[in-house]
Coordinates of N, CA and C in Angstrom, one line a residue:
Q1 N 86.6 259.6 85.9 CA 86.1 260.1 84.7 C 84.7 260.6 84.8
V2 N 84.3 261.5 84.0 CA 83.0 262.1 84.1 C 82.0 261.1 83.5
Q3 N 80.9 260.9 84.2 CA 79.8 260.0 83.8 C 78.5 260.7 84.0
L4 N 77.6 260.6 83.0 CA 76.2 261.1 83.1 C 75.3 260.0 82.7
V5 N 74.5 259.5 83.6 CA 73.6 258.3 83.4 C 72.2 258.7 83.5
E6 N 71.5 258.7 82.4 CA 70.1 259.0 82.4 C 69.2 257.8 82.7
S7 N 68.0 258.1 83.2 CA 67.0 257.1 83.4 C 65.6 257.8 83.4
G8 N 64.6 257.0 83.3 CA 63.2 257.5 83.3 C 62.5 257.6 82.0
G9 N 63.2 257.3 80.9 CA 62.6 257.4 79.6 C 61.6 256.3 79.5
G10 N 60.8 256.4 78.4 CA 59.8 255.3 78.2 C 58.8 255.8 77.2
S11 N 57.7 255.1 77.1 CA 56.6 255.4 76.2 C 55.3 255.8 76.9
V12 N 54.7 256.9 76.6 CA 53.5 257.4 77.2 C 52.6 257.9 76.1
Q13 N 51.3 258.0 76.5 CA 50.3 258.6 75.6 C 50.4 260.1 75.7
A14 N 49.9 260.8 74.6 CA 49.8 262.2 74.6 C 49.0 262.7 75.9
G15 N 49.6 263.7 76.5 CA 48.9 264.3 77.7 C 49.5 263.7 79.0
G16 N 50.3 262.7 78.9 CA 51.0 262.1 80.0 C 52.2 262.8 80.4
S17 N 52.9 262.3 81.5 CA 54.0 262.9 82.1 C 55.1 261.9 82.3
L18 N 56.4 262.4 82.2 CA 57.5 261.6 82.6 C 58.5 262.5 83.3
R19 N 59.3 261.8 84.2 CA 60.4 262.5 84.8 C 61.7 261.8 84.5
L20 N 62.6 262.5 83.9 CA 63.9 262.0 83.6 C 64.9 262.3 84.7
S21 N 65.8 261.4 85.0 CA 66.9 261.6 85.9 C 68.2 261.5 85.3
C22 N 69.2 262.2 85.8 CA 70.6 262.1 85.3 C 71.5 262.1 86.6
V23 N 72.2 261.0 86.8 CA 73.1 260.9 87.9 C 74.5 261.3 87.3
A24 N 75.1 262.3 87.9 CA 76.5 262.7 87.5 C 77.5 262.3 88.5
S25 N 78.7 261.9 87.9 CA 79.8 261.5 88.8 C 81.1 261.8 88.1
G26 N 82.2 261.7 88.9 CA 83.5 261.9 88.3 C 84.0 263.3 88.4
Y27 N 83.2 264.2 89.0 CA 83.6 265.6 89.1 C 82.8 266.3 90.2
T28 N 83.1 267.5 90.5 CA 82.3 268.2 91.5 C 81.1 268.8 90.8
Y29 N 79.9 268.3 91.2 CA 78.7 268.6 90.5 C 78.4 270.1 90.4
S30 N 78.6 270.8 91.5 CA 78.2 272.2 91.6 C 79.1 273.1 90.8
K31 N 80.2 272.6 90.3 CA 81.2 273.4 89.6 C 80.9 273.7 88.1
F32 N 79.9 273.0 87.6 CA 79.5 273.1 86.2 C 78.0 273.2 86.0
Y33 N 77.6 274.0 85.0 CA 76.2 274.0 84.7 C 75.8 272.7 84.0
M34 N 74.5 272.4 84.1 CA 74.0 271.2 83.6 C 72.8 271.5 82.7
G35 N 72.4 270.6 81.8 CA 71.3 270.8 81.0 C 70.7 269.5 80.4
W36 N 69.6 269.7 79.7 CA 69.0 268.7 78.9 C 68.8 269.1 77.5
F37 N 69.2 268.3 76.6 CA 69.0 268.5 75.1 C 68.2 267.3 74.6
R38 N 67.6 267.5 73.4 CA 66.9 266.4 72.8 C 67.1 266.3 71.3
Q39 N 67.0 265.2 70.8 CA 67.2 265.0 69.3 C 66.2 264.0 68.8
A40 N 65.4 264.5 67.8 CA 64.5 263.6 67.1 C 65.2 263.0 65.9
P41 N 64.7 261.9 65.4 CA 65.4 261.3 64.2 C 65.4 262.3 63.0
G42 N 66.6 262.5 62.4 CA 66.8 263.3 61.3 C 66.9 264.8 61.7
K43 N 66.9 265.2 62.9 CA 66.9 266.6 63.3 C 68.2 266.8 64.2
G44 N 68.5 268.1 64.4 CA 69.6 268.4 65.2 C 69.3 268.3 66.7
R45 N 70.4 268.4 67.4 CA 70.2 268.4 68.9 C 69.8 269.7 69.4
E46 N 68.6 269.7 70.1 CA 67.9 270.9 70.5 C 68.0 271.1 72.0
G47 N 68.4 272.3 72.4 CA 68.4 272.6 73.8 C 67.1 272.7 74.4
V48 N 66.9 272.0 75.6 CA 65.6 272.0 76.3 C 65.7 272.9 77.5
A49 N 66.7 272.7 78.4 CA 66.7 273.5 79.6 C 68.1 273.4 80.2
T50 N 68.5 274.4 81.0 CA 69.7 274.4 81.7 C 69.5 274.9 83.1
I51 N 70.5 274.5 84.0 CA 70.5 274.9 85.3 C 71.9 275.3 85.8
N52 N 72.0 276.4 86.5 CA 73.2 276.8 87.2 C 73.2 276.0 88.5
T53 N 74.1 275.0 88.5 CA 73.9 274.0 89.6 C 74.3 274.7 91.0
G54 N 75.1 275.7 91.0 CA 75.4 276.4 92.3 C 74.3 277.3 92.8
S55 N 73.7 278.1 91.9 CA 72.7 279.1 92.3 C 71.3 278.6 92.2
G56 N 71.1 277.6 91.3 CA 69.7 277.1 91.1 C 69.0 277.8 90.0
I57 N 69.6 278.8 89.4 CA 68.9 279.5 88.3 C 68.7 278.6 87.1
T58 N 67.5 278.6 86.5 CA 67.2 277.7 85.4 C 66.7 278.5 84.2
Y59 N 66.7 277.8 83.1 CA 66.2 278.3 81.9 C 65.5 277.1 81.1
V60 N 64.4 277.4 80.5 CA 63.7 276.5 79.7 C 63.4 277.2 78.4
T61 N 63.6 276.4 77.3 CA 63.4 277.0 76.0 C 61.9 277.4 75.9
D62 N 61.7 278.6 75.2 CA 60.4 279.2 75.1 C 59.3 278.2 74.8
S63 N 59.5 277.4 73.8 CA 58.4 276.5 73.3 C 58.0 275.5 74.4
L64 N 58.8 275.3 75.4 CA 58.5 274.2 76.4 C 58.2 274.8 77.7
K65 N 58.3 276.1 77.9 CA 58.0 276.7 79.2 C 56.5 276.4 79.5
G66 N 56.3 276.1 80.8 CA 55.0 275.7 81.3 C 54.7 274.2 81.2
R67 N 55.5 273.5 80.5 CA 55.3 272.0 80.4 C 56.5 271.3 81.0
F68 N 57.7 271.9 80.8 CA 59.0 271.2 81.2 C 59.6 272.0 82.3
T69 N 60.1 271.3 83.3 CA 60.8 271.9 84.4 C 62.1 271.2 84.7
I70 N 63.2 271.9 84.8 CA 64.5 271.3 85.2 C 64.7 271.6 86.7
S71 N 65.2 270.6 87.4 CA 65.5 270.7 88.8 C 66.7 269.8 89.1
Q72 N 67.1 269.8 90.4 CA 68.2 269.0 90.8 C 68.2 268.7 92.3
D73 N 68.9 267.7 92.6 CA 69.2 267.3 94.0 C 70.7 267.3 94.2
N74 N 71.2 268.4 94.7 CA 72.6 268.6 94.8 C 73.3 267.5 95.6
A75 N 72.6 267.1 96.7 CA 73.2 266.1 97.6 C 73.4 264.8 96.9
K76 N 72.6 264.5 95.9 CA 72.6 263.3 95.1 C 73.3 263.4 93.8
N77 N 73.8 264.6 93.5 CA 74.4 264.9 92.2 C 73.5 264.4 91.0
T78 N 72.2 264.7 91.2 CA 71.2 264.3 90.3 C 70.4 265.4 89.7
L79 N 70.3 265.4 88.4 CA 69.5 266.3 87.6 C 68.2 265.7 87.2
Y80 N 67.2 266.5 87.1 CA 65.9 266.0 86.7 C 65.3 266.9 85.6
L81 N 64.4 266.2 84.8 CA 63.6 267.0 83.8 C 62.2 266.4 84.0
Q82 N 61.3 267.3 84.5 CA 59.9 266.9 84.6 C 59.2 267.4 83.3
M83 N 58.5 266.4 82.7 CA 57.9 266.7 81.4 C 56.4 266.4 81.5
N84 N 55.6 267.4 81.4 CA 54.1 267.3 81.5 C 53.4 267.6 80.2
N85 N 52.2 267.1 80.2 CA 51.4 267.3 79.0 C 52.2 266.9 77.7
L86 N 52.8 265.8 77.7 CA 53.6 265.4 76.6 C 52.8 265.3 75.3
Q87 N 53.5 265.7 74.2 CA 52.9 265.6 72.9 C 53.7 264.8 71.9
P88 N 53.2 264.3 70.8 CA 54.0 263.5 69.9 C 55.2 264.1 69.4
E89 N 55.2 265.5 69.3 CA 56.4 266.2 68.8 C 57.5 266.2 69.9
D90 N 57.2 265.8 71.1 CA 58.3 265.7 72.1 C 59.0 264.4 72.0
T91 N 58.6 263.5 71.1 CA 59.3 262.2 70.9 C 60.8 262.5 70.5
A92 N 61.7 262.0 71.2 CA 63.1 262.2 70.9 C 64.0 261.4 71.9
M93 N 65.3 261.4 71.6 CA 66.2 261.0 72.6 C 66.6 262.2 73.4
Y94 N 66.5 262.0 74.7 CA 66.8 263.1 75.6 C 68.2 262.9 76.3
F95 N 69.1 263.9 76.2 CA 70.4 263.8 76.6 C 70.7 264.7 77.8
C96 N 71.3 264.1 78.8 CA 71.8 264.9 79.9 C 73.2 265.5 79.5
A97 N 73.4 266.7 79.9 CA 74.6 267.4 79.4 C 75.3 268.2 80.5
R98 N 76.7 268.2 80.5 CA 77.5 269.0 81.4 C 78.2 270.0 80.6
G99 N 78.1 271.3 81.0 CA 78.8 272.4 80.3 C 80.3 272.5 80.6
R100 N 80.9 273.5 80.1 CA 82.3 273.7 80.2 C 82.7 274.7 81.3
T101 N 81.7 275.4 81.8 CA 81.9 276.5 82.7 C 80.9 276.4 83.9
T102 N 81.1 277.2 84.9 CA 80.3 277.1 86.1 C 78.9 277.7 85.8
G103 N 78.9 278.8 85.1 CA 77.7 279.6 84.9 C 77.2 279.5 83.4
V104 N 75.9 279.6 83.3 CA 75.3 279.7 81.9 C 74.1 280.7 82.0
V105 N 74.0 281.4 80.9 CA 72.8 282.3 80.8 C 72.0 281.8 79.6
G106 N 70.8 281.4 79.7 CA 70.0 280.9 78.6 C 70.4 279.4 78.3
I107 N 70.2 279.0 77.1 CA 70.5 277.7 76.7 C 71.5 277.7 75.5
P108 N 72.6 277.2 75.7 CA 73.7 277.3 74.7 C 73.5 276.3 73.6
P109 N 74.2 276.5 72.4 CA 74.1 275.5 71.4 C 74.8 274.2 71.9
A110 N 74.4 273.1 71.3 CA 74.9 271.8 71.7 C 76.4 271.7 71.6
R111 N 77.0 272.4 70.6 CA 78.4 272.3 70.4 C 79.2 272.9 71.6
S112 N 78.6 273.6 72.5 CA 79.3 274.1 73.7 C 79.4 273.1 74.8
I113 N 78.7 272.0 74.7 CA 78.6 271.0 75.8 C 79.9 270.2 75.8
E114 N 80.4 269.9 77.0 CA 81.6 269.2 77.1 C 81.4 267.7 77.3
Y115 N 80.4 267.3 78.1 CA 80.1 265.9 78.3 C 78.6 265.6 78.1
W116 N 78.3 264.4 77.5 CA 77.0 263.9 77.3 C 76.7 262.6 77.9
G117 N 75.5 262.4 78.3 CA 75.0 261.1 78.7 C 74.7 260.3 77.4
K118 N 74.4 259.0 77.6 CA 74.0 258.2 76.5 C 72.7 258.5 75.9
G119 N 71.8 259.1 76.7 CA 70.5 259.4 76.2 C 69.4 258.5 76.8
A120 N 68.2 259.0 76.9 CA 67.0 258.3 77.3 C 65.9 258.5 76.2
L121 N 65.4 257.4 75.7 CA 64.4 257.5 74.7 C 63.0 257.8 75.3
V122 N 62.4 258.9 74.7 CA 61.0 259.3 75.1 C 60.2 259.2 73.9
T123 N 59.1 258.3 74.0 CA 58.2 258.1 72.8 C 56.8 258.5 73.3
I124 N 56.2 259.4 72.5 CA 54.8 259.8 72.9 C 53.9 259.4 71.7
S125 N 52.9 258.7 72.1 CA 51.9 258.2 71.1 C 50.6 259.0 71.2
S126 N 49.9 259.1 70.1 CA 48.7 259.8 70.1 C 47.5 258.9 70.1

C-alpha cells in the first residue's frame, strides 16, 4: 500500500527555517510526481510545490519562490521541502502528496492528488 510519512515539522520564530521530509513507500517512487500542499485552519488546501520525480523539474508557487525549495533523494524515496525566512502566515499543516501521473506542469489543485500523508504541523511565531 502507498504510504507517505512526513517529518520535520515544529515551531520556529519568524525568520527561521525548517526542512520537511516525506518518505514514500508502496510504489515505484519515480513513476509519479510528488508535491507539498499546506492548509491553515479554516482555509483550503493550497499547493506549495511539485517535482517531477524522474526528471527533477520543480515548481514552486509564485508567492513562495525564493523562500521554499522542493527537492528529493531518489535513492531514499524521500521528498524534501526546505522552508526559509518563515513568516507567521506560513503556519499550517503541511502535507506530502503523490499525484496520479508521472508528469506535472505547474502546481495542480488539491483535488487531483491521489495519495496524501498525514501532515506535519508547522507553527511560526512572531
